[in-house]
XYZ file of C-alpha atoms in Angstrom:
695
model
C 90.327 61.824 -180.910
C 88.415 58.788 -182.406
C 85.009 58.140 -180.872
C 85.172 55.260 -178.288
C 81.858 54.178 -179.495
C 83.356 53.459 -183.218
C 85.718 51.075 -181.708
C 83.586 49.375 -178.846
C 80.381 48.123 -179.918
C 77.578 48.098 -177.110
C 76.747 44.401 -175.677
C 73.934 43.228 -173.554
C 74.331 43.523 -169.877
C 74.706 39.650 -169.655
C 77.486 39.511 -171.974
C 79.269 42.205 -169.863
C 78.635 40.598 -166.855
C 80.420 37.372 -168.432
C 83.322 39.443 -169.317
C 83.725 40.855 -165.857
C 83.577 37.575 -164.366
C 86.506 36.510 -166.520
C 88.223 38.911 -164.430
C 86.906 37.469 -160.967
C 87.745 34.242 -161.707
C 91.400 34.699 -163.224
C 91.886 36.544 -159.855
C 90.264 33.983 -157.856
C 92.056 30.928 -159.539
C 95.701 32.443 -159.390
C 95.287 33.603 -155.705
C 94.158 30.319 -154.763
C 96.907 28.455 -156.644
C 99.338 30.967 -154.719
C 97.863 30.672 -151.702
C 97.999 34.215 -151.132
C 96.957 37.435 -152.725
C 94.016 39.793 -152.566
C 91.085 38.534 -154.524
C 88.373 41.195 -152.783
C 89.529 44.307 -154.721
C 89.609 42.506 -158.355
C 86.020 40.936 -157.760
C 84.853 44.011 -156.680
C 86.309 46.329 -159.280
C 85.682 44.019 -162.085
C 82.479 45.623 -163.377
C 84.244 49.155 -163.443
C 87.156 47.590 -165.063
C 85.443 46.132 -167.992
C 83.645 49.245 -168.993
C 86.875 51.447 -168.666
C 89.161 49.123 -170.445
C 86.697 47.731 -173.246
C 84.954 51.129 -173.702
C 87.052 54.182 -173.103
C 90.925 53.142 -172.561
C 92.955 53.970 -175.794
C 95.801 51.574 -175.714
C 97.594 48.806 -177.825
C 98.815 45.564 -176.352
C 101.295 45.018 -179.229
C 103.143 48.347 -178.424
C 102.890 48.909 -174.264
C 104.916 52.067 -174.862
C 102.944 53.895 -177.653
C 103.768 57.561 -176.707
C 99.977 58.902 -176.921
C 98.358 55.901 -175.041
C 96.388 56.343 -172.036
C 97.811 55.626 -168.980
C 96.038 53.274 -166.194
C 97.126 53.385 -162.531
C 96.135 50.616 -160.300
C 96.856 52.667 -156.976
C 95.530 50.064 -154.636
C 97.910 47.643 -155.795
C 97.473 44.942 -153.656
C 94.628 43.970 -156.243
C 97.117 43.447 -158.633
C 95.222 40.297 -160.337
C 92.891 42.764 -161.648
C 95.459 44.566 -163.864
C 96.793 41.070 -164.566
C 93.433 39.686 -165.669
C 93.166 42.942 -167.895
C 96.502 42.745 -169.698
C 95.838 39.143 -170.297
C 92.551 39.471 -171.828
C 93.085 42.276 -173.821
C 95.917 40.803 -175.469
C 99.215 41.906 -173.937
C 102.231 39.101 -174.106
C 101.072 37.961 -170.697
C 100.297 34.270 -171.466
C 98.002 32.296 -169.096
C 101.036 30.430 -167.410
C 102.169 33.760 -165.967
C 99.021 33.846 -164.230
C 99.119 30.631 -163.223
C 102.688 31.681 -161.565
C 101.339 34.544 -159.527
C 103.464 35.576 -156.883
C 106.004 33.479 -157.753
C 109.544 33.850 -158.214
C 110.513 35.667 -161.679
C 107.113 35.430 -162.892
C 105.663 38.287 -164.786
C 102.891 38.385 -162.223
C 104.549 39.830 -158.969
C 102.575 40.068 -155.784
C 102.013 43.895 -156.440
C 102.452 45.327 -160.142
C 105.776 46.083 -160.988
C 106.926 48.430 -163.991
C 109.399 46.565 -166.346
C 108.011 43.170 -165.105
C 104.859 43.150 -166.736
C 104.142 44.546 -170.388
C 101.589 47.185 -169.460
C 102.364 48.084 -166.168
C 102.793 51.999 -165.902
C 104.326 52.309 -162.356
C 105.229 50.050 -159.358
C 101.956 50.097 -156.985
C 101.730 48.784 -153.490
C 102.449 51.500 -150.888
C 99.053 52.710 -150.938
C 98.287 56.486 -152.238
C 101.577 56.635 -154.147
C 99.777 55.177 -157.310
C 97.217 58.158 -157.362
C 100.156 60.551 -156.980
C 102.099 59.150 -159.945
C 98.978 59.171 -161.622
C 98.962 63.169 -160.998
C 102.294 63.357 -162.194
C 101.330 61.526 -165.436
C 98.580 63.839 -166.164
C 100.673 66.746 -165.332
C 103.253 65.552 -167.973
C 100.457 65.211 -170.461
C 99.270 68.685 -169.892
C 102.938 70.227 -169.990
C 103.651 68.127 -173.128
C 100.559 69.065 -175.050
C 100.970 72.678 -174.135
C 104.580 72.658 -175.618
C 104.081 70.580 -178.487
C 100.417 70.872 -179.941
C 99.642 72.884 -182.515
C 96.445 74.076 -184.350
C 95.315 70.987 -186.416
C 97.758 68.816 -184.617
C 97.046 67.070 -181.135
C 99.824 64.892 -181.248
C 99.554 64.742 -177.119
C 96.204 63.908 -176.178
C 95.499 61.024 -173.652
C 93.803 60.443 -170.278
C 95.326 59.349 -166.872
C 92.883 56.865 -165.226
C 93.460 55.811 -161.924
C 91.701 52.834 -159.658
C 92.122 53.936 -156.011
C 90.625 52.603 -152.591
C 89.860 53.598 -149.053
C 93.652 53.047 -148.169
C 95.077 55.219 -150.660
C 92.726 58.213 -149.573
C 93.675 57.242 -146.030
C 97.123 57.715 -146.390
C 98.390 61.432 -146.194
C 99.676 61.407 -149.482
C 96.735 61.513 -151.539
C 95.822 65.040 -149.881
C 99.173 66.289 -151.053
C 98.758 64.977 -154.720
C 95.119 65.342 -155.166
C 95.127 68.692 -153.876
C 97.888 69.871 -156.554
C 95.848 67.859 -159.131
C 92.822 70.456 -158.677
C 95.201 73.293 -158.637
C 96.654 72.233 -161.937
C 93.154 71.706 -163.371
C 94.409 68.384 -164.555
C 91.105 67.447 -166.596
C 92.542 64.575 -168.191
C 92.776 62.560 -164.971
C 90.019 60.474 -164.011
C 89.937 58.586 -160.726
C 87.579 55.548 -159.704
C 87.241 55.374 -155.988
C 86.401 51.876 -155.024
C 84.214 52.690 -151.918
C 83.677 49.159 -150.716
C 83.948 50.151 -146.880
C 86.250 47.621 -145.630
C 90.277 47.560 -144.989
C 92.326 44.795 -143.594
C 90.725 45.417 -139.893
C 87.462 45.640 -141.100
C 84.743 48.005 -141.623
C 86.297 51.192 -142.156
C 83.262 53.107 -140.481
C 85.141 52.948 -137.196
C 88.372 54.791 -138.534
C 87.823 56.614 -141.900
C 84.469 58.723 -141.800
C 85.676 61.264 -144.254
C 83.097 62.976 -146.532
C 85.120 62.219 -149.485
C 83.019 64.142 -152.033
C 83.144 67.224 -150.326
C 86.803 66.725 -149.493
C 87.891 66.371 -153.373
C 85.149 69.194 -154.291
C 87.200 71.406 -152.022
C 90.689 70.297 -154.111
C 88.866 71.866 -157.172
C 87.847 68.394 -158.496
C 84.723 67.171 -160.229
C 83.092 64.796 -158.155
C 80.632 62.071 -159.807
C 78.643 59.799 -157.355
C 78.277 58.006 -155.593
C 77.133 55.577 -158.380
C 76.855 51.769 -158.240
C 80.034 50.277 -159.288
C 78.306 47.143 -160.383
C 75.996 48.818 -162.823
C 78.003 48.940 -166.223
C 75.551 51.648 -167.624
C 76.149 53.800 -164.619
C 79.780 53.463 -164.739
C 79.764 54.192 -168.680
C 77.700 57.271 -168.169
C 79.916 58.696 -165.180
C 83.065 58.291 -167.540
C 81.647 59.525 -170.417
C 80.840 62.712 -168.223
C 84.148 62.928 -166.739
C 85.537 63.157 -170.044
C 83.712 66.106 -170.686
C 85.538 67.945 -167.892
C 87.196 71.432 -169.308
C 89.085 72.296 -166.299
C 88.999 69.930 -163.341
C 90.427 66.279 -162.791
C 87.329 63.790 -161.932
C 86.340 61.375 -158.990
C 83.816 58.727 -159.617
C 82.822 57.375 -156.404
C 81.973 53.729 -156.905
C 79.917 51.829 -154.418
C 81.083 48.353 -154.681
C 80.934 45.041 -152.774
C 84.212 43.783 -151.980
C 84.591 40.218 -153.190
C 81.235 40.345 -155.110
C 79.946 36.938 -156.150
C 81.070 35.149 -153.202
C 78.090 33.810 -151.371
C 79.720 33.560 -147.826
C 82.617 36.342 -147.970
C 81.418 39.024 -150.375
C 81.318 42.440 -148.080
C 83.681 41.182 -145.359
C 87.292 41.629 -144.681
C 87.945 37.994 -144.823
C 87.943 38.187 -148.929
C 90.458 41.440 -148.748
C 93.952 39.367 -148.509
C 93.302 35.772 -148.330
C 92.353 32.861 -150.850
C 88.568 31.880 -150.725
C 89.394 28.392 -150.365
C 88.175 25.353 -152.306
C 84.577 25.380 -150.950
C 83.850 29.093 -151.450
C 85.412 29.037 -154.939
C 82.961 26.441 -155.844
C 80.089 28.334 -154.203
C 81.126 31.225 -155.948
C 81.222 29.309 -159.432
C 77.550 28.044 -158.943
C 76.416 31.457 -157.887
C 77.810 33.250 -161.077
C 76.990 30.466 -163.567
C 80.790 30.071 -164.033
C 81.113 26.374 -165.141
C 84.772 26.680 -166.404
C 87.757 24.968 -164.940
C 90.327 26.987 -163.059
C 92.120 29.349 -165.462
C 89.686 28.480 -168.180
C 88.454 31.196 -170.328
C 85.961 30.430 -173.250
C 87.358 31.672 -176.655
C 84.275 33.983 -177.119
C 85.414 35.960 -174.067
C 88.822 36.230 -175.137
C 87.682 37.665 -178.595
C 85.247 40.147 -176.885
C 88.090 41.207 -174.678
C 90.906 41.396 -177.346
C 92.253 45.034 -178.007
C 94.961 44.203 -180.345
C 93.052 44.985 -183.467
C 91.519 48.119 -182.293
C 94.656 49.194 -180.459
C 96.662 49.048 -183.748
C 94.184 50.939 -185.600
C 94.304 53.593 -182.858
C 98.149 53.660 -183.047
C 97.946 53.743 -186.550
C 95.548 56.593 -186.815
C 98.070 58.489 -184.316
C 100.885 57.706 -186.420
C 99.422 59.151 -189.562
C 98.532 62.208 -187.896
C 102.077 62.461 -186.146
C 103.348 62.151 -189.745
C 101.520 65.027 -190.811
C 102.581 67.015 -187.560
C 106.223 66.151 -188.542
C 105.871 67.580 -191.907
C 104.520 70.508 -190.654
C 106.843 71.023 -187.749
C 109.834 68.752 -188.300
C 112.110 70.213 -185.529
C 109.082 70.205 -182.893
C 108.458 66.548 -184.197
C 112.413 65.701 -183.596
C 112.532 67.178 -180.152
C 109.194 65.072 -179.377
C 110.889 61.755 -180.535
C 114.028 62.747 -178.555
C 112.243 63.593 -175.366
C 110.061 60.359 -175.189
C 112.911 58.303 -175.831
C 114.684 59.718 -172.863
C 117.657 60.703 -174.794
C 119.692 63.828 -173.816
C 120.254 66.501 -176.461
C 122.534 65.661 -179.327
C 125.340 68.276 -178.280
C 125.306 66.924 -174.588
C 129.014 66.539 -174.895
C 129.259 70.395 -175.564
C 126.917 71.202 -172.685
C 129.061 69.077 -170.250
C 131.995 70.978 -171.466
C 130.264 74.420 -170.614
C 129.245 72.835 -167.243
C 132.680 71.836 -166.179
C 134.050 74.921 -167.295
C 131.828 77.165 -165.363
C 132.374 75.070 -162.427
C 136.294 75.694 -162.862
C 135.555 79.601 -163.163
C 134.628 79.598 -159.614
C 137.555 79.925 -156.995
C 135.846 81.766 -154.212
C 134.406 79.484 -151.068
C 130.941 78.272 -152.145
C 128.050 76.509 -150.910
C 127.381 73.266 -152.707
C 123.812 73.984 -152.964
C 124.837 77.364 -154.679
C 127.482 75.083 -156.846
C 124.138 73.491 -157.849
C 122.474 76.214 -159.052
C 125.641 77.253 -160.902
C 125.454 73.945 -162.766
C 121.622 74.445 -163.356
C 122.237 77.865 -164.981
C 123.933 75.668 -167.731
C 121.702 72.732 -167.908
C 118.272 74.333 -167.372
C 119.090 76.551 -170.445
C 120.634 73.883 -172.618
C 118.154 70.750 -171.713
C 114.424 70.839 -172.862
C 112.713 68.761 -170.571
C 114.712 69.147 -167.486
C 111.886 69.883 -165.112
C 112.360 71.345 -161.567
C 110.712 72.129 -158.366
C 111.065 72.605 -154.827
C 108.740 71.931 -151.708
C 108.353 75.514 -151.022
C 112.017 75.849 -150.638
C 113.328 77.237 -153.809
C 115.067 80.079 -152.307
C 116.844 78.020 -149.932
C 117.582 74.748 -152.349
C 118.387 77.055 -154.898
C 116.631 74.942 -157.387
C 115.674 77.639 -159.844
C 117.833 79.104 -162.466
C 117.474 82.248 -164.745
C 116.065 80.186 -167.446
C 113.389 78.315 -165.260
C 109.673 79.264 -165.913
C 107.499 78.646 -162.969
C 104.118 77.319 -163.650
C 102.247 79.910 -161.784
C 103.565 82.523 -163.771
C 104.351 81.348 -167.738
C 103.191 83.581 -170.002
C 100.930 82.769 -173.248
C 102.955 81.124 -175.529
C 105.690 80.049 -172.866
C 106.166 76.476 -171.625
C 106.652 75.955 -167.632
C 109.971 73.851 -166.631
C 109.660 74.534 -162.610
C 106.730 74.050 -160.104
C 106.840 75.065 -156.656
C 105.072 72.077 -154.986
C 104.193 73.891 -151.756
C 104.959 72.289 -148.353
C 104.615 68.465 -149.971
C 107.894 66.930 -149.850
C 106.064 62.995 -150.652
C 103.501 64.339 -152.919
C 106.593 66.363 -154.898
C 108.599 63.153 -155.049
C 105.920 60.726 -156.144
C 104.521 63.343 -158.747
C 108.092 63.500 -160.056
C 108.283 59.567 -160.407
C 105.026 59.723 -162.497
C 106.349 62.464 -164.673
C 109.316 60.396 -165.384
C 107.522 57.078 -165.910
C 105.226 58.895 -168.402
C 108.229 60.332 -170.485
C 109.368 63.417 -171.844
C 110.916 64.916 -168.847
C 113.786 64.508 -166.392
C 112.469 65.726 -162.991
C 114.537 67.272 -160.088
C 112.947 68.605 -156.889
C 114.349 70.046 -153.865
C 114.017 70.075 -149.994
C 116.004 70.176 -147.119
C 117.801 66.780 -146.648
C 116.114 66.593 -142.971
C 112.928 66.273 -144.691
C 113.981 63.350 -147.109
C 112.335 61.609 -144.184
C 108.903 62.823 -145.286
C 109.635 61.969 -148.736
C 111.522 58.710 -148.372
C 109.225 55.850 -149.483
C 108.593 57.972 -152.915
C 112.619 58.237 -153.197
C 112.747 54.394 -152.387
C 110.340 53.948 -155.143
C 112.182 55.967 -157.719
C 115.209 53.490 -157.183
C 113.062 50.455 -157.125
C 111.552 51.359 -160.384
C 114.811 52.212 -161.814
C 113.575 55.933 -162.647
C 116.026 58.941 -163.769
C 114.790 61.255 -160.857
C 117.177 63.703 -159.369
C 116.652 64.658 -155.534
C 118.333 67.720 -154.410
C 118.582 67.581 -150.533
C 120.346 70.942 -149.474
C 121.272 71.815 -145.707
C 123.026 68.306 -145.519
C 124.467 68.467 -142.023
C 125.005 70.241 -138.881
C 126.316 72.857 -140.872
C 122.883 74.239 -140.964
C 123.608 75.825 -137.592
C 120.864 77.811 -135.437
C 117.764 75.970 -136.608
C 119.015 73.138 -134.503
C 118.500 69.365 -134.321
C 114.750 69.430 -135.605
C 116.525 70.588 -138.985
C 120.160 68.935 -138.784
C 120.300 65.939 -140.244
C 122.475 63.345 -138.855
C 121.189 59.723 -139.769
C 119.667 60.891 -143.344
C 123.131 60.393 -145.470
C 123.907 57.174 -144.510
C 120.384 55.714 -144.386
C 119.703 57.078 -148.104
C 122.918 55.250 -149.089
C 121.178 51.937 -147.544
C 118.764 52.360 -150.413
C 119.537 49.894 -153.491
C 119.910 51.698 -156.860
C 119.758 55.261 -155.237
C 123.228 56.966 -155.990
C 123.859 59.176 -153.344
C 126.343 62.396 -154.270
C 127.642 64.459 -151.297
C 130.081 66.743 -153.399
C 133.039 69.025 -151.751
C 133.287 71.782 -153.970
C 131.870 73.386 -157.160
C 133.516 70.805 -159.916
C 132.245 67.661 -157.924
C 128.705 69.101 -157.611
C 128.827 69.930 -161.503
C 129.894 66.228 -162.172
C 127.341 64.768 -159.895
C 124.820 66.818 -161.797
C 126.329 65.244 -165.227
C 126.142 61.787 -163.819
C 122.700 62.163 -162.579
C 121.443 63.140 -165.802
C 123.482 60.358 -167.981
C 122.170 57.810 -165.512
C 119.113 56.006 -167.111
C 118.589 53.237 -164.514
C 118.144 55.007 -161.392
C 117.459 57.858 -159.354
C 120.478 60.082 -157.927
C 120.386 62.177 -154.611
C 122.569 65.458 -154.291
C 123.335 66.345 -150.685
C 124.612 69.910 -150.424
C 125.671 72.138 -148.121
C 124.213 75.490 -146.692
C 127.695 76.879 -145.626
C 130.281 77.766 -148.000
C 133.178 75.184 -148.773
C 136.622 76.064 -150.349
C 137.362 75.252 -153.906
C 139.864 72.549 -154.153
C 142.801 72.317 -157.217
C 141.932 69.219 -159.024
C 144.164 69.544 -161.923
C 143.641 67.813 -165.377
C 141.291 64.948 -165.787
C 139.696 65.833 -162.235
C 136.162 65.599 -163.632
C 136.873 61.739 -164.764
C 138.353 60.981 -161.362
C 135.523 62.630 -159.760
C 133.086 60.691 -161.844
C 134.271 57.599 -160.196
C 132.696 58.260 -156.866
C 136.255 58.063 -155.058
C 139.452 59.377 -155.838
C 142.943 60.329 -154.391
C 142.689 63.900 -153.901
C 145.866 64.593 -151.965
C 148.618 61.878 -152.164
C 152.008 61.338 -150.627
C 154.748 58.715 -150.798
C 154.124 55.336 -149.076
C 151.101 56.476 -146.957
C 150.738 55.260 -143.299
C 147.146 56.382 -143.203
C 144.146 57.065 -145.668
C 141.829 59.931 -144.902
C 138.418 59.556 -146.309
C 136.083 62.593 -146.504
C 132.855 63.543 -148.192
C 131.065 66.684 -148.711
C 131.888 69.508 -146.372
C 134.358 67.260 -144.409
C 136.929 66.692 -147.390
C 138.430 70.213 -146.039
C 138.872 68.710 -142.686
C 140.374 65.767 -144.003
C 142.950 67.919 -146.247
C 143.743 70.011 -143.222
C 144.277 66.897 -140.884
C 146.854 65.561 -143.733
C 148.871 69.064 -143.145
C 149.201 68.628 -139.358
C 149.764 64.758 -139.675
C 152.710 65.747 -141.880
C 153.965 68.256 -139.386
C 153.787 65.479 -136.920
C 155.755 62.975 -139.258
C 152.847 61.002 -140.333
C 152.235 60.236 -143.971
C 148.593 60.869 -144.796
C 146.614 60.312 -148.225
C 143.319 62.043 -148.836
C 140.641 60.289 -150.761
C 137.232 62.337 -151.556
C 134.314 59.757 -151.791
C 131.550 61.977 -153.153
C 129.502 58.848 -154.135
C 130.217 55.629 -152.349
C 127.613 53.408 -154.426
C 129.360 54.791 -157.685
C 132.800 53.801 -156.203
C 131.506 50.568 -155.259
C 130.816 49.833 -158.701
C 134.332 50.576 -159.872
C 136.716 47.577 -160.599
C 138.373 46.135 -157.787
C 141.780 47.298 -159.094
C 140.943 50.846 -159.354
C 139.417 50.621 -155.678
C 142.482 49.088 -154.490
C 144.549 51.838 -156.201
C 142.576 54.517 -153.887
C 142.445 52.580 -150.454
C 145.205 50.349 -150.612
C 144.803 47.084 -148.708
C 146.742 46.916 -145.302
C 146.743 50.508 -144.964
C 144.846 51.742 -142.096
C 141.844 54.282 -142.746
C 139.944 57.127 -141.020
C 136.756 58.526 -142.483
C 135.202 61.790 -141.391
C 131.459 62.787 -142.088
C 129.241 64.894 -139.954
C 126.597 62.146 -139.609
C 126.074 58.747 -137.876
C 129.277 57.169 -138.382
C 128.434 53.533 -138.484
C 128.026 53.542 -142.342
C 131.912 54.313 -142.841
C 132.904 50.841 -140.979
C 132.488 49.144 -144.538
C 135.392 51.101 -145.531
C 137.641 51.667 -142.692
C 136.943 48.120 -140.601
C 136.653 47.757 -137.228
C 140.122 48.707 -136.832
C 139.730 51.961 -138.401
C 138.655 55.230 -137.271
C 135.469 57.417 -138.013
C 134.768 60.666 -137.055
C 131.309 61.703 -136.943
C 128.414 62.083 -134.520
C 125.868 59.734 -133.093
C 123.423 61.991 -131.130
C 121.360 64.790 -132.651
C 122.484 68.094 -132.991
C 122.159 71.463 -131.231
C 121.348 75.089 -131.937
C 124.515 77.251 -132.293
C 126.507 78.826 -135.114
C 128.125 76.043 -137.341
C 131.558 76.733 -136.307
C 130.647 76.257 -132.902
C 128.750 72.954 -133.560
C 131.512 71.239 -135.343
C 133.986 72.155 -132.504
C 131.551 70.964 -129.869
C 131.030 67.607 -131.537
C 134.745 67.363 -132.184
C 134.341 67.222 -136.012
C 137.523 69.076 -136.562
C 140.746 68.747 -138.296
C 142.677 68.390 -135.116
C 140.291 65.497 -134.111
C 140.970 63.434 -137.178
C 144.525 64.069 -136.863
C 144.191 62.812 -133.426
C 142.047 59.725 -134.188
C 144.619 59.048 -137.248
C 147.585 58.881 -135.100
C 145.880 56.554 -132.815
C 144.988 54.337 -135.763
C 148.582 54.156 -137.309
C 149.902 53.357 -133.725
C 147.472 50.540 -133.056
C 148.223 49.110 -136.625
C 152.050 49.381 -136.033
C 151.550 47.436 -132.857
C 149.582 44.849 -134.568
C 152.256 44.660 -137.206
C 154.819 44.177 -134.565
C 152.873 41.580 -132.864
C 152.303 39.701 -136.201
C 156.064 39.763 -137.010
C 156.791 38.682 -133.394
C 154.588 35.574 -134.215
C 156.231 34.741 -137.542
C 159.416 34.884 -135.594
C 158.614 32.707 -132.849
C 156.627 30.063 -135.382
C 160.064 30.062 -137.356
C 162.151 29.450 -134.630
């Protein structure tokens, strides 16, 4: 790695302060122009940022996606003007006009940093604590890729993950989940800077946050440096250089700072945390810091000193030369690295899918869909390098490990882990998976009970918001869990997950539907998928030729009849009930169609003509799912029927619970008959009205 001091010449302290002040005043001016925002953190962390970005950070503004760049995460994302100022000053495609449009519609400077909006932003931050957890995932990705691809004399994966975080990040419980794992994983390429300013929105944190942060992180297995003066550039420089020498520990640098540093009347108070300084205080701050420039004006000499474009190009060119040598020495590894970092599936993906579906069609016995998922994983894990699995201490229940899974804790020399037990850390697991996906090189999946998706929920939401290919495996998906009772029986979780935009929620009914769900989740590159899987065995369905294509449309006709009087919609374990209800209705002279709806969002994306062929207009509908019923009103309407449960579950064997709550084929048939009668009476009334109006 190129020595940093060859690329970043030492400058005098006064010039360093001017460079840091450029950050401060861009933040001040942008927040003032927007009349909203958080100037305090950028003002307080500007000196730390100047040292890191100008002295250590290896990046190329001309190519924000260079594979071996250092990653920078602003976990305290409310201070977003800090990263926007850094990106603008160092030469990214973020012109001053975008800073002037801070927090405005469709600007590249949204209120909190969002990956995909702003070049150079590595992850979306704002929900506190998730940024540092993403950073742990990124550093884990770097460690794993280095172990897999580096060879003697060829360190093509060799970069750091840097993270800024504040008191709020450390107060959130997810910081414990992720940072504890970072120490266990010995992520020495992770360096975090704690902005220890003692202020949060409600005021001085000493009244509600008195942790000994240094001892806390030492107990995790971190290297802790400080406290240091976060406004002393040389102290920050020395601490960072020391952190980079750590051989087996991540590092936390505790930087004592003054929030809103430079503001004569608001520095050190919560008044500067989340509001503009105001014209009078801005003028006073300009005088105090000797900043004589107009709003959004940065002198050319400061731009010149900040620009990282030339040195970034040299860093990337140096790496490209080294990668070319690596490719000559190890061509297959180089090709695989390029594929993985590009997010592409293997070239033989079509053949992998064929094997996947063949294995699914080979199962005829009743099978739990969690087991069906494991059957799918036996093919997928063996065939897709970079598919990285895990579970939140439920591997034996989630069935997320396959024969070819290599757990991190037990890999032998020369092997590379592709599975990790995250412990009882649902939220931390999901946020780390987001970091793995954001880093590149991996398609992460992780399991827990569907009930505990509530613990992980905001991380799942962030997967969807960031459009990351992450697979969330949620098993034990209903009262079919049985004797563990209502604390473990999800009722509202499936419908509530379906409400998250851009999250595809699959609740398959059998082995083949589960295989299709996995294939779809891996092929999808613009968002995450959640697989909701049963504990109890479900019967195999005869799908016939082309069944996979029908399933892949999210909803399809499973069993039909001529001129149906009612459509029965089932999902997951309740498809069986709809099928049995169809038979009972036929015996009663009622013609029913059965529709399996494994993924409502995928079905909704189909064209209107297809949707109407599955759910014909003017034919009444009944939906059945062992969950809160209101979601299904979008498909059945107010005059249709829904069989579900709007209460919490009970402790009892699964079959007894289904009977107790009336989620049975008999009840589905009764509701369907009532809906058919109601529909017929309304038609008669409508026909009568037409006759009377004609007369």
